Coordinates of C-alpha atoms and ligand atoms in Angstrom, one line a residue:
M1 CA 9.9 -26.8 -11.9
S2 CA 12.9 -28.4 -10.2
R3 CA 12.6 -31.1 -7.5
W4 CA 13.3 -28.4 -4.8
Q5 CA 10.6 -26.2 -6.2
E6 CA 8.1 -29.1 -6.2
L7 CA 8.9 -29.9 -2.6
E8 CA 8.5 -26.2 -1.6
L9 CA 5.1 -26.1 -3.2
K10 CA 4.1 -29.2 -1.2
Y11 CA 5.4 -28.1 2.2
F12 CA 5.4 -24.4 2.4
M13 CA 2.8 -21.8 3.4
R14 CA 2.3 -19.5 0.4
T15 CA 3.5 -16.3 1.9
V16 CA 5.8 -15.3 -0.9
E17 CA 5.7 -15.4 -4.7
R18 CA 9.1 -16.8 -5.4
L19 CA 11.0 -16.3 -8.6
P20 CA 11.8 -19.6 -10.4
V21 CA 15.5 -19.9 -9.3
T22 CA 17.0 -22.0 -6.5
L23 CA 20.1 -20.3 -5.2
I24 CA 23.0 -22.6 -4.1
R25 CA 25.9 -20.4 -3.4
G26 CA 27.1 -16.8 -3.5
R27 CA 30.4 -14.9 -3.7
G28 CA 30.7 -11.1 -3.7
A29 CA 27.9 -9.6 -5.8
R30 CA 27.3 -12.9 -7.6
V31 CA 25.1 -16.0 -6.9
W32 CA 24.8 -19.3 -8.6
D33 CA 21.6 -21.5 -9.0
E34 CA 21.2 -25.3 -8.9
N35 CA 22.0 -25.5 -12.6
G36 CA 25.3 -23.6 -12.2
R37 CA 23.9 -20.5 -13.8
E38 CA 25.5 -17.2 -12.6
Y39 CA 23.6 -14.1 -11.7
L40 CA 24.7 -10.6 -10.8
D41 CA 22.9 -9.8 -7.5
F42 CA 21.3 -6.3 -7.2
V43 CA 18.8 -7.5 -4.6
G44 CA 21.5 -8.4 -2.1
G45 CA 19.3 -10.5 0.2
W46 CA 16.9 -7.5 0.4
A47 CA 19.5 -4.9 1.3
V48 CA 21.1 -7.4 3.7
D49 CA 24.4 -8.5 2.2
S50 CA 26.3 -5.3 2.8
L51 CA 29.7 -6.9 2.1
G52 CA 28.3 -9.2 -0.5
H53 CA 27.9 -12.9 -0.3
C54 CA 30.3 -14.9 1.9
H55 CA 32.8 -12.0 2.4
P56 CA 36.0 -13.5 3.7
V57 CA 36.1 -11.4 6.9
V58 CA 32.5 -12.4 7.7
A59 CA 33.0 -16.1 6.8
E60 CA 36.2 -16.2 9.0
A61 CA 34.6 -14.5 12.0
V62 CA 31.6 -16.8 11.8
T63 CA 33.7 -19.9 11.3
E64 CA 35.9 -19.1 14.3
Q65 CA 32.9 -18.3 16.5
V66 CA 30.9 -21.4 15.7
Q67 CA 34.0 -23.4 16.8
T68 CA 34.3 -21.4 20.1
L69 CA 30.8 -20.6 21.5
I70 CA 27.5 -20.7 19.5
Q71 CA 25.0 -19.5 22.1
A72 CA 24.8 -18.6 25.8
S73 CA 22.1 -17.2 28.0
N74 CA 22.1 -13.4 28.3
Q75 CA 22.5 -13.9 32.1
F76 CA 26.2 -14.2 31.2
Y77 CA 28.6 -11.9 29.6
T78 CA 29.7 -12.9 26.1
I79 CA 32.4 -11.1 24.3
P80 CA 31.3 -10.7 20.6
Q81 CA 28.1 -8.7 21.6
I82 CA 30.2 -6.4 23.8
R83 CA 32.7 -5.8 21.0
L84 CA 29.9 -5.0 18.5
A85 CA 28.1 -2.8 21.0
E86 CA 31.3 -0.7 21.6
L87 CA 32.0 -0.4 17.9
L88 CA 28.4 0.7 17.2
V89 CA 28.4 3.3 19.9
Q90 CA 31.9 4.6 18.8
N91 CA 30.6 5.1 15.3
S92 CA 27.2 6.6 16.0
C93 CA 25.5 9.4 18.1
L94 CA 23.9 6.8 20.3
D95 CA 25.1 5.6 23.7
K96 CA 23.5 2.2 24.5
V97 CA 22.6 -1.0 22.5
F98 CA 20.2 -3.9 22.8
F99 CA 20.6 -6.8 20.5
C100 CA 17.8 -8.9 19.0
N101 CA 17.3 -11.0 15.9
S102 CA 15.4 -9.0 13.2
G103 CA 14.1 -5.7 12.2
A104 CA 10.5 -6.2 13.4
E105 CA 11.9 -7.3 16.8
A106 CA 14.1 -4.2 17.0
N107 CA 11.2 -1.9 16.2
E108 CA 8.9 -3.7 18.7
G109 CA 11.6 -3.1 21.4
A110 CA 12.0 0.5 20.4
V111 CA 8.3 1.0 20.8
K112 CA 8.4 -0.7 24.2
L113 CA 11.3 1.6 25.1
A114 CA 9.3 4.6 24.1
R115 CA 6.3 3.5 26.2
R116 CA 8.6 2.9 29.1
Y117 CA 9.9 6.5 28.6
G118 CA 6.4 7.7 28.5
K119 CA 5.6 6.0 31.8
H120 CA 8.7 7.6 33.4
Y121 CA 8.6 11.1 32.0
L122 CA 5.3 11.8 30.1
N123 CA 2.5 10.9 32.5
G124 CA 2.1 7.5 31.0
A125 CA 1.9 8.6 27.3
C126 CA 2.0 5.5 25.1
E127 CA 1.1 6.4 21.5
V128 CA 3.6 6.4 18.6
I129 CA 3.1 8.4 15.5
T130 CA 4.2 6.7 12.3
M131 CA 3.9 7.5 8.6
T132 CA 1.9 6.4 5.7
N133 CA 3.9 4.2 3.2
S134 CA 6.2 3.2 5.9
F135 CA 7.4 -0.3 6.6
H136 CA 8.4 -1.4 10.1
G137 CA 8.0 -5.2 10.0
R138 CA 5.5 -8.1 10.1
T139 CA 4.6 -8.6 13.7
L140 CA 1.1 -7.5 14.7
A141 CA 2.3 -4.3 16.4
M142 CA 4.6 -3.4 13.6
V143 CA 1.8 -4.0 11.1
A144 CA -0.1 -1.4 13.1
A145 CA 2.9 0.9 12.9
T146 CA 3.3 0.3 9.1
G147 CA 1.1 2.8 7.4
Q148 CA 0.0 0.7 4.4
A149 CA -3.5 -0.7 4.2
K150 CA -2.5 -3.9 2.4
F151 CA -0.4 -5.1 5.3
Q152 CA -3.1 -4.1 7.9
Q153 CA -6.4 -5.1 6.4
P154 CA -6.1 -9.0 6.6
Y155 CA -5.2 -8.8 10.3
L156 CA -7.7 -6.4 12.0
P157 CA -8.1 -5.7 14.8
L158 CA -4.5 -4.4 15.3
P159 CA -2.8 -3.5 18.6
A160 CA -3.7 0.0 19.8
G161 CA -1.3 2.8 20.3
F162 CA -0.3 3.8 16.7
V163 CA -1.4 6.7 14.6
N164 CA -0.4 6.7 10.9
V165 CA 0.0 10.2 9.4
E166 CA 1.2 11.4 6.0
Y167 CA 4.9 11.2 5.3
N168 CA 6.8 14.4 4.5
N169 CA 4.1 16.4 6.3
V170 CA 5.3 17.8 9.6
E171 CA 1.9 19.5 10.2
A172 CA 0.3 16.1 10.1
I173 CA 2.6 15.0 12.9
K174 CA 1.8 18.2 14.9
A175 CA -1.9 17.6 14.5
A176 CA -1.7 14.0 15.7
T177 CA 0.4 14.9 18.7
N178 CA -1.5 14.9 22.0
S179 CA -0.9 14.2 25.7
Q180 CA -0.8 10.5 24.9
T181 CA 2.1 10.8 22.4
C182 CA 5.4 9.3 23.5
A183 CA 7.3 9.1 20.2
V184 CA 7.5 9.7 16.4
M185 CA 8.9 6.7 14.5
L186 CA 10.0 7.0 10.9
E187 CA 12.4 5.8 8.2
P188 CA 14.7 8.7 7.1
V189 CA 14.2 7.3 3.6
Q190 CA 11.2 5.0 3.1
G191 CA 12.4 1.7 1.6
E192 CA 9.6 -0.8 1.0
G193 CA 7.1 2.0 0.7
G194 CA 8.7 3.2 -2.5
V195 CA 12.2 4.6 -1.9
N196 CA 10.6 7.9 -0.9
L197 CA 13.1 10.7 0.1
P198 CA 12.3 13.2 2.8
S199 CA 11.6 16.7 1.5
D200 CA 13.9 19.5 2.4
N201 CA 13.9 20.3 6.1
Y202 CA 11.3 17.7 6.9
L203 CA 13.5 15.7 9.3
T204 CA 14.9 18.8 11.0
A205 CA 11.3 20.1 11.5
V206 CA 10.3 16.7 12.9
R207 CA 13.3 16.7 15.2
R208 CA 12.5 20.3 16.4
W209 CA 8.8 19.2 17.1
C210 CA 9.9 16.2 19.1
D211 CA 12.3 18.4 21.2
Q212 CA 9.6 21.0 21.7
K213 CA 7.1 18.3 23.0
G214 CA 9.7 16.3 24.9
I215 CA 8.8 13.1 22.9
L216 CA 11.2 10.6 21.4
L217 CA 12.3 10.5 17.8
I218 CA 12.9 6.9 16.7
L219 CA 14.6 6.4 13.4
D220 CA 14.1 3.1 11.7
E221 CA 17.5 2.7 9.9
I222 CA 17.0 -1.0 9.2
Q223 CA 17.2 -0.5 5.5
T224 CA 19.1 2.8 5.3
G225 CA 21.8 2.1 7.9
M226 CA 25.2 0.5 7.7
G227 CA 26.5 2.6 4.8
R228 CA 23.9 2.0 2.2
M229 CA 23.0 5.7 1.9
G230 CA 26.6 6.9 1.5
T231 CA 27.1 7.6 5.2
L232 CA 27.2 5.0 7.9
F233 CA 23.7 6.1 9.0
A234 CA 21.2 8.1 7.0
Y235 CA 20.6 10.6 9.8
E236 CA 24.1 12.0 9.3
Q237 CA 23.0 13.5 6.0
Y238 CA 20.0 15.4 7.4
G239 CA 21.7 17.2 10.2
I240 CA 19.7 15.5 13.0
E241 CA 20.3 12.9 15.7
P242 CA 17.6 10.4 16.7
D243 CA 16.9 9.5 20.4
V244 CA 16.4 5.9 19.4
M245 CA 17.6 4.1 16.2
T246 CA 16.9 0.6 15.0
L247 CA 19.1 -1.5 12.8
A248 CA 19.0 -5.0 11.3
K249 CA 19.3 -6.0 7.6
G250 CA 22.9 -5.0 6.7
L251 CA 24.3 -5.1 10.2
A252 CA 25.8 -8.6 10.0
S253 CA 26.1 -9.0 6.2
G254 CA 23.6 -11.8 6.2
M255 CA 23.6 -13.3 9.6
P256 CA 20.2 -12.7 11.4
I257 CA 20.5 -9.8 13.9
G258 CA 18.7 -6.6 15.0
A259 CA 19.6 -3.8 17.3
I260 CA 18.0 -1.0 19.2
M261 CA 20.3 1.9 20.0
A262 CA 19.4 4.8 22.3
K263 CA 20.8 8.0 23.8
D264 CA 21.6 7.6 27.5
R265 CA 18.6 9.7 28.5
A266 CA 16.2 7.5 26.5
S267 CA 17.8 4.2 27.7
V268 CA 15.2 3.6 30.4
F269 CA 14.8 -0.2 30.5
T270 CA 15.6 -1.8 33.8
P271 CA 16.6 -5.4 34.4
G272 CA 13.8 -7.9 33.4
E273 CA 11.8 -5.4 31.4
H274 CA 12.9 -6.6 28.0
G275 CA 14.8 -9.6 26.6
S276 CA 15.5 -12.0 23.8
T277 CA 16.8 -15.6 24.0
Y278 CA 18.9 -15.3 20.8
G279 CA 19.5 -11.6 21.0
G280 CA 23.2 -10.9 21.0
N281 CA 24.0 -14.4 19.8
P282 CA 27.8 -14.7 19.6
V283 CA 27.9 -15.9 16.0
A284 CA 25.6 -13.2 14.7
C285 CA 27.5 -10.6 16.7
A286 CA 30.9 -11.8 15.5
A287 CA 29.5 -11.4 11.9
G288 CA 28.2 -7.9 12.9
Y289 CA 31.6 -6.9 14.3
A290 CA 33.5 -8.1 11.3
T291 CA 31.0 -6.3 9.0
L292 CA 31.0 -3.0 10.8
K293 CA 34.8 -3.0 11.3
F294 CA 35.3 -3.6 7.6
I295 CA 32.7 -1.0 6.6
V296 CA 34.4 1.6 8.8
E297 CA 38.1 0.8 8.0
N298 CA 37.5 0.6 4.3
D299 CA 35.1 3.5 3.9
I300 CA 32.4 1.3 2.4
A301 CA 29.9 4.0 2.9
G302 CA 32.0 6.3 0.7
N303 CA 32.1 3.5 -1.9
A304 CA 28.3 3.2 -1.7
K305 CA 28.1 7.0 -2.3
R306 CA 30.4 7.0 -5.3
V307 CA 29.1 3.9 -7.0
G308 CA 25.5 4.9 -6.1
Q309 CA 26.0 8.2 -7.9
Y310 CA 27.3 6.4 -10.9
L311 CA 24.4 3.9 -10.8
A312 CA 21.9 6.8 -10.5
S313 CA 23.5 8.6 -13.5
R314 CA 23.3 5.4 -15.6
L315 CA 19.7 4.9 -14.6
E316 CA 19.0 8.6 -15.6
N317 CA 20.6 7.8 -19.0
L318 CA 18.1 5.0 -19.4
K319 CA 15.3 7.4 -18.5
Q320 CA 16.4 9.7 -21.4
K321 CA 16.3 6.7 -23.7
F322 CA 13.0 5.1 -22.7
Q323 CA 9.9 7.3 -22.6
F324 CA 8.1 4.9 -20.3
I325 CA 10.6 5.4 -17.4
T326 CA 8.9 8.2 -15.4
D327 CA 11.2 8.5 -12.4
V328 CA 14.6 7.6 -11.0
R329 CA 15.1 8.3 -7.3
G330 CA 17.0 7.3 -4.2
H331 CA 20.3 7.8 -2.6
G332 CA 23.5 5.8 -2.3
L333 CA 22.9 2.2 -3.2
L334 CA 19.1 2.4 -2.5
L335 CA 17.6 3.4 -5.8
A336 CA 14.3 3.0 -7.6
M337 CA 13.1 3.3 -11.2
E338 CA 9.5 3.9 -11.9
F339 CA 7.5 3.2 -15.1
S340 CA 4.4 4.6 -16.6
S341 CA 2.7 1.2 -16.5
D342 CA 2.8 -2.1 -14.6
I343 CA 5.8 -3.7 -16.4
A344 CA 8.1 -4.2 -13.4
H345 CA 7.4 -8.0 -13.2
S346 CA 8.2 -8.6 -16.8
V347 CA 11.3 -6.6 -16.6
V348 CA 12.4 -8.6 -13.5
M349 CA 11.8 -11.8 -15.3
D350 CA 13.6 -10.7 -18.4
C351 CA 16.6 -9.6 -16.3
L352 CA 16.6 -12.9 -14.5
D353 CA 16.8 -14.7 -17.9
R354 CA 19.8 -12.5 -18.7
G355 CA 21.5 -13.1 -15.4
L356 CA 20.6 -10.1 -13.3
L357 CA 18.6 -10.1 -10.0
V358 CA 16.6 -7.0 -9.4
N359 CA 13.7 -6.3 -7.0
Q360 CA 10.1 -5.5 -8.0
L361 CA 9.3 -2.6 -5.6
K362 CA 5.8 -2.1 -7.0
P363 CA 3.9 -3.3 -10.0
N364 CA 5.4 -0.3 -11.8
A365 CA 8.8 0.1 -10.1
L366 CA 12.1 -1.6 -9.6
R367 CA 14.5 -1.2 -6.6
F368 CA 18.3 -1.6 -6.7
M369 CA 20.0 -2.5 -3.4
P370 CA 23.2 -4.3 -4.4
P371 CA 26.0 -5.2 -2.0
L372 CA 27.9 -2.1 -0.9
I373 CA 31.2 -3.4 -2.1
I374 CA 30.4 -3.3 -5.9
G375 CA 32.3 -1.2 -8.3
N376 CA 31.4 0.7 -11.5
E377 CA 32.2 -2.5 -13.6
E378 CA 29.3 -4.4 -11.9
V379 CA 27.0 -1.3 -12.5
D380 CA 28.0 -1.3 -16.2
E381 CA 27.3 -5.1 -16.5
A382 CA 23.9 -4.7 -14.7
L383 CA 22.9 -1.7 -16.7
G384 CA 23.8 -3.5 -20.0
I385 CA 21.4 -6.2 -19.0
L386 CA 18.7 -3.8 -17.9
D387 CA 19.0 -1.8 -21.1
K388 CA 18.4 -5.0 -23.1
A389 CA 15.5 -6.0 -21.0
L390 CA 13.9 -2.6 -21.3
S391 CA 14.5 -2.7 -25.1
T392 CA 12.1 -5.7 -25.4
I393 CA 9.2 -3.7 -23.9
N394 CA 6.3 -3.0 -26.3
Ligands
PLP1 C1 13.0 -4.9 6.4 C2 12.6 -3.8 7.3 C3 12.0 -4.0 8.5 C4 11.7 -5.4 9.0 O1 12.8 -6.2 9.2 P1 12.6 -7.8 9.4 O2 14.0 -8.2 9.7 O3 12.1 -8.3 8.1 O4 11.7 -8.0 10.5 C5 11.7 -2.9 9.3 N1 11.9 -1.7 8.9 C6 12.5 -1.4 7.7 C7 12.8 0.0 7.3 C8 12.8 -2.5 6.8 O5 13.4 -2.2 5.7

């Protein structure tokens, strides 16, 4: 254990099981630890580093902004947040933006917006239907929205107003809808919950139901957005448009930011009803603007699609080779590999030893969410390491 790791043990609350590596710096899809060891990074800051580590356009935008204006009250206009808002609206089906600092905060705001909508248009309806195996964040209300017992049990009682129903089952949504329902909130593809894809026509059926009932469809695109799925936003691939969408993770390529986006008709906050001290922070928004502009101008979503297909095909090859790989699934550069037993941790550790960072999605599954700027060479390198690590099993 290094000096830093000893200090961490002494001073930190034990909220996370860290891997025994202290990262010092990063560049592109690579990071280096305190001993100068290099790793290929297929975790990407948890699907955050969309342009990789310290991308020049992001580093330059941040550097210029910290020397110009770091923070100002939202009582004043600041330019970076307005530029980012315009670019987000121009490149999505939504009309209005609210900026905050994280995914959970964005989802909290989206639920407040839906309740506000319910007060205006649905006789005070305030309940939000969410899905089992979802993940919407760690605040108390988002733990209530997150349909996974392990996140909820330690914190009972949870805030009221959420109903968790089975994912990929539109009948369950219909059965849970009543006069109190103001919105359905879901991830188009579930990330933390297992990289679970929507079944055919599920999202269109949910969209149709929301239209029929006049309730809002909130898409949590915090993990799937910003090009990771092969289109700028996942909804584009399923032939639907949300009324409200939340973003965070990849939006500013590593700077902390979150956003709620809404169609005009769902944009019902009035002054004073919602806010965030740091929301729309000029430095985070300058990073977001640089990130989104680069993604759009260089078709980074197209790259994620092409390289994602290649990565998926290479993972499929491993599945042919190793009997204990039971499933490969996902889309774009959000992919998972499942095993017949709980070997994910040992595979992660073995990959780490060999210079590759991968995420343990579940005791029996890995997740791959590398920066969106990688090419086939990085995939070949990562898969070479993974192949060796899997070859040591049993
Ligand atoms: C990570 C994540 C969140 C929570 O984001 P934080 O920034 O950690 O609060 C919410 N929803 C989804 C789909 C996520 O992947």
